[in-house]
């Protein structure tokens, strides 16, 4: 993940070296998000509704 790499580089180049220790602890403690392929694909099956198509918005 690019964000993780940026965090580590900034921590190494600054006085925030303990940030790497915090990162490693959080990396071990926070569980990985479990997302199945079915959940990911179902998000694309939803129709996109524009403002003009939405009948609930009154002008």
mmCIF file of N, CA and C in Angstrom:
data_model
loop_
_atom_site.group_PDB
_atom_site.id
_atom_site.type_symbol
_atom_site.label_atom_id
_atom_site.label_comp_id
_atom_site.label_asym_id
_atom_site.label_seq_id
_atom_site.Cartn_x
_atom_site.Cartn_y
_atom_site.Cartn_z
ATOM 1 N N UNK A 1 0.847 -1.167 0.000
ATOM 2 C CA UNK A 1 0.000 0.000 0.000
ATOM 3 C C UNK A 1 0.896 1.235 0.000
ATOM 4 N N UNK A 2 0.571 2.170 -0.856
ATOM 5 C CA UNK A 2 1.384 3.372 -1.010
ATOM 6 C C UNK A 2 1.378 4.225 0.246
ATOM 7 N N UNK A 3 0.248 4.303 0.907
ATOM 8 C CA UNK A 3 0.148 5.108 2.123
ATOM 9 C C UNK A 3 1.074 4.575 3.216
ATOM 10 N N UNK A 4 1.165 3.275 3.340
ATOM 11 C CA UNK A 4 2.062 2.680 4.334
ATOM 12 C C UNK A 4 3.517 3.000 4.019
ATOM 13 N N UNK A 5 3.879 2.907 2.748
ATOM 14 C CA UNK A 5 5.247 3.197 2.342
ATOM 15 C C UNK A 5 5.605 4.656 2.610
ATOM 16 N N UNK A 6 4.700 5.564 2.299
ATOM 17 C CA UNK A 6 4.925 6.987 2.564
ATOM 18 C C UNK A 6 5.101 7.227 4.059
ATOM 19 N N UNK A 7 4.290 6.589 4.880
ATOM 20 C CA UNK A 7 4.386 6.748 6.330
ATOM 21 C C UNK A 7 5.750 6.303 6.840
ATOM 22 N N UNK A 8 6.231 5.172 6.357
ATOM 23 C CA UNK A 8 7.524 4.660 6.806
ATOM 24 C C UNK A 8 8.652 5.581 6.355
ATOM 25 N N UNK A 9 8.610 6.059 5.116
ATOM 26 C CA UNK A 9 9.664 6.942 4.611
ATOM 27 C C UNK A 9 9.695 8.245 5.394
ATOM 28 N N UNK A 10 8.543 8.831 5.643
ATOM 29 C CA UNK A 10 8.486 10.075 6.416
ATOM 30 C C UNK A 10 8.984 9.839 7.837
ATOM 31 N N UNK A 11 8.643 8.717 8.418
ATOM 32 C CA UNK A 11 9.102 8.412 9.779
ATOM 33 C C UNK A 11 10.620 8.261 9.834
ATOM 34 N N UNK A 12 11.200 7.653 8.819
ATOM 35 C CA UNK A 12 12.651 7.479 8.794
ATOM 36 C C UNK A 12 13.387 8.797 8.585
ATOM 37 N N UNK A 13 12.815 9.690 7.812
ATOM 38 C CA UNK A 13 13.491 10.933 7.462
ATOM 39 C C UNK A 13 13.216 12.060 8.450
ATOM 40 N N UNK A 14 12.413 11.804 9.452
ATOM 41 C CA UNK A 14 12.090 12.863 10.402
ATOM 42 C C UNK A 14 12.454 12.425 11.816
ATOM 43 N N UNK A 15 12.121 13.278 12.747
ATOM 44 C CA UNK A 15 12.368 12.959 14.153
ATOM 45 C C UNK A 15 11.291 12.030 14.701
ATOM 46 N N UNK A 16 10.362 11.634 13.853
ATOM 47 C CA UNK A 16 9.250 10.785 14.290
ATOM 48 C C UNK A 16 9.590 9.313 14.106
ATOM 49 N N UNK A 17 10.816 8.937 14.389
ATOM 50 C CA UNK A 17 11.225 7.540 14.239
ATOM 51 C C UNK A 17 10.358 6.581 15.049
ATOM 52 N N UNK A 18 9.856 6.969 16.230
ATOM 53 C CA UNK A 18 8.950 6.056 16.945
ATOM 54 C C UNK A 18 7.669 5.753 16.168
ATOM 55 N N UNK A 19 7.409 6.532 15.126
ATOM 56 C CA UNK A 19 6.239 6.265 14.291
ATOM 57 C C UNK A 19 6.288 4.891 13.660
ATOM 58 N N UNK A 20 7.484 4.409 13.353
ATOM 59 C CA UNK A 20 7.612 3.072 12.775
ATOM 60 C C UNK A 20 7.216 2.016 13.796
ATOM 61 N N UNK A 21 7.596 2.223 15.035
ATOM 62 C CA UNK A 21 7.200 1.294 16.092
ATOM 63 C C UNK A 21 5.682 1.280 16.246
ATOM 64 N N UNK A 22 5.077 2.454 16.218
ATOM 65 C CA UNK A 22 3.611 2.548 16.299
ATOM 66 C C UNK A 22 2.982 1.854 15.100
ATOM 67 N N UNK A 23 3.547 2.058 13.917
ATOM 68 C CA UNK A 23 3.034 1.417 12.708
ATOM 69 C C UNK A 23 3.081 -0.106 12.826
ATOM 70 N N UNK A 24 4.202 -0.631 13.282
ATOM 71 C CA UNK A 24 4.331 -2.082 13.408
ATOM 72 C C UNK A 24 3.349 -2.656 14.426
ATOM 73 N N UNK A 25 3.166 -1.956 15.529
ATOM 74 C CA UNK A 25 2.211 -2.422 16.539
ATOM 75 C C UNK A 25 0.797 -2.418 15.974
ATOM 76 N N UNK A 26 0.428 -1.321 15.297
ATOM 77 C CA UNK A 26 -0.918 -1.252 14.717
ATOM 78 C C UNK A 26 -1.098 -2.278 13.609
ATOM 79 N N UNK A 27 -0.038 -2.551 12.846
ATOM 80 C CA UNK A 27 -0.104 -3.534 11.776
ATOM 81 C C UNK A 27 -0.404 -4.923 12.341
ATOM 82 N N UNK A 28 0.135 -5.211 13.517
ATOM 83 C CA UNK A 28 -0.112 -6.503 14.148
ATOM 84 C C UNK A 28 -1.477 -6.567 14.830
ATOM 85 N N UNK A 29 -1.936 -5.441 15.373
ATOM 86 C CA UNK A 29 -3.164 -5.426 16.166
ATOM 87 C C UNK A 29 -4.415 -5.322 15.297
ATOM 88 N N UNK A 30 -4.384 -4.462 14.293
ATOM 89 C CA UNK A 30 -5.579 -4.230 13.472
ATOM 90 C C UNK A 30 -5.721 -5.368 12.469
ATOM 91 N N UNK A 31 -6.863 -6.055 12.474
ATOM 92 C CA UNK A 31 -7.047 -7.175 11.546
ATOM 93 C C UNK A 31 -7.253 -6.687 10.113
ATOM 94 N N UNK A 32 -6.921 -7.538 9.177
ATOM 95 C CA UNK A 32 -7.109 -7.231 7.771
ATOM 96 C C UNK A 32 -8.597 -7.316 7.441
ATOM 97 N N UNK A 33 -9.069 -6.409 6.600
ATOM 98 C CA UNK A 33 -10.475 -6.414 6.221
ATOM 99 C C UNK A 33 -10.734 -7.583 5.283
ATOM 100 N N UNK A 34 -11.717 -8.378 5.635
ATOM 101 C CA UNK A 34 -12.087 -9.514 4.809
ATOM 102 C C UNK A 34 -13.177 -9.085 3.835
ATOM 103 N N UNK A 35 -12.860 -9.107 2.559
ATOM 104 C CA UNK A 35 -13.835 -8.737 1.543
ATOM 105 C C UNK A 35 -13.812 -9.813 0.474
ATOM 106 N N UNK A 36 -14.947 -10.447 0.312
ATOM 107 C CA UNK A 36 -15.014 -11.499 -0.687
ATOM 108 C C UNK A 36 -15.214 -10.883 -2.065
ATOM 109 N N UNK A 37 -14.903 -11.642 -3.073
ATOM 110 C CA UNK A 37 -15.066 -11.163 -4.448
ATOM 111 C C UNK A 37 -16.526 -10.891 -4.749
ATOM 112 N N UNK A 38 -17.431 -11.654 -4.174
ATOM 113 C CA UNK A 38 -18.860 -11.463 -4.411
ATOM 114 C C UNK A 38 -19.295 -10.094 -3.901
ATOM 115 N N UNK A 39 -18.857 -9.708 -2.702
ATOM 116 C CA UNK A 39 -19.209 -8.398 -2.160
ATOM 117 C C UNK A 39 -18.651 -7.281 -3.026
ATOM 118 N N UNK A 40 -17.447 -7.464 -3.531
ATOM 119 C CA UNK A 40 -16.807 -6.437 -4.344
ATOM 120 C C UNK A 40 -17.551 -6.252 -5.667
ATOM 121 N N UNK A 41 -17.931 -7.347 -6.302
ATOM 122 C CA UNK A 41 -18.602 -7.284 -7.598
ATOM 123 C C UNK A 41 -20.027 -6.766 -7.452
ATOM 124 N N UNK A 42 -20.702 -7.072 -6.360
ATOM 125 C CA UNK A 42 -22.080 -6.629 -6.183
ATOM 126 C C UNK A 42 -22.187 -5.117 -6.111
ATOM 127 N N UNK A 43 -21.144 -4.444 -5.703
ATOM 128 C CA UNK A 43 -21.167 -2.991 -5.664
ATOM 129 C C UNK A 43 -21.297 -2.381 -7.047
ATOM 130 N N UNK A 44 -20.836 -3.089 -8.061
ATOM 131 C CA UNK A 44 -20.916 -2.587 -9.426
ATOM 132 C C UNK A 44 -22.257 -2.903 -10.082
ATOM 133 N N UNK A 45 -23.074 -3.718 -9.465
ATOM 134 C CA UNK A 45 -24.370 -4.063 -10.038
ATOM 135 C C UNK A 45 -25.448 -3.052 -9.704
ATOM 136 N N UNK A 46 -25.133 -2.071 -8.878
ATOM 137 C CA UNK A 46 -26.109 -1.061 -8.495
ATOM 138 C C UNK A 46 -26.190 0.008 -9.581
ATOM 139 N N UNK A 47 -27.406 0.386 -9.988
ATOM 140 C CA UNK A 47 -27.523 1.430 -11.011
ATOM 141 C C UNK A 47 -27.111 2.789 -10.460
ATOM 142 N N UNK A 48 -26.564 3.605 -11.320
ATOM 143 C CA UNK A 48 -26.168 4.953 -10.942
ATOM 144 C C UNK A 48 -27.344 5.871 -11.213
ATOM 145 N N UNK A 49 -27.717 6.641 -10.203
ATOM 146 C CA UNK A 49 -28.855 7.539 -10.342
ATOM 147 C C UNK A 49 -28.345 8.973 -10.343
ATOM 148 N N UNK A 50 -28.677 9.712 -11.386
ATOM 149 C CA UNK A 50 -28.273 11.108 -11.449
ATOM 150 C C UNK A 50 -29.328 11.975 -10.781
ATOM 151 N N UNK A 51 -29.004 13.236 -10.589
ATOM 152 C CA UNK A 51 -29.938 14.158 -9.948
ATOM 153 C C UNK A 51 -31.196 14.303 -10.795
ATOM 154 N N UNK A 52 -31.039 14.324 -12.095
ATOM 155 C CA UNK A 52 -32.186 14.511 -12.979
ATOM 156 C C UNK A 52 -33.103 13.290 -12.996
ATOM 157 N N UNK A 53 -32.554 12.114 -12.755
ATOM 158 C CA UNK A 53 -33.363 10.898 -12.738
ATOM 159 C C UNK A 53 -34.068 10.683 -11.411
ATOM 160 N N UNK A 54 -33.585 11.307 -10.365
ATOM 161 C CA UNK A 54 -34.158 11.114 -9.037
ATOM 162 C C UNK A 54 -35.449 11.915 -8.913
ATOM 163 N N UNK A 55 -36.560 11.231 -8.762
ATOM 164 C CA UNK A 55 -37.864 11.892 -8.695
ATOM 165 C C UNK A 55 -38.140 12.489 -7.324
ATOM 166 N N UNK A 56 -37.345 12.105 -6.322
ATOM 167 C CA UNK A 56 -37.607 12.594 -4.972
ATOM 168 C C UNK A 56 -37.069 14.010 -4.756
ATOM 169 N N UNK A 57 -36.213 14.480 -5.643
ATOM 170 C CA UNK A 57 -35.672 15.833 -5.499
ATOM 171 C C UNK A 57 -36.586 16.800 -6.237
ATOM 172 N N UNK A 58 -37.140 17.735 -5.516
ATOM 173 C CA UNK A 58 -38.043 18.730 -6.099
ATOM 174 C C UNK A 58 -37.287 20.028 -6.301
ATOM 175 N N UNK A 59 -37.535 20.660 -7.419
ATOM 176 C CA UNK A 59 -36.910 21.971 -7.680
ATOM 177 C C UNK A 59 -37.888 23.067 -7.396
#
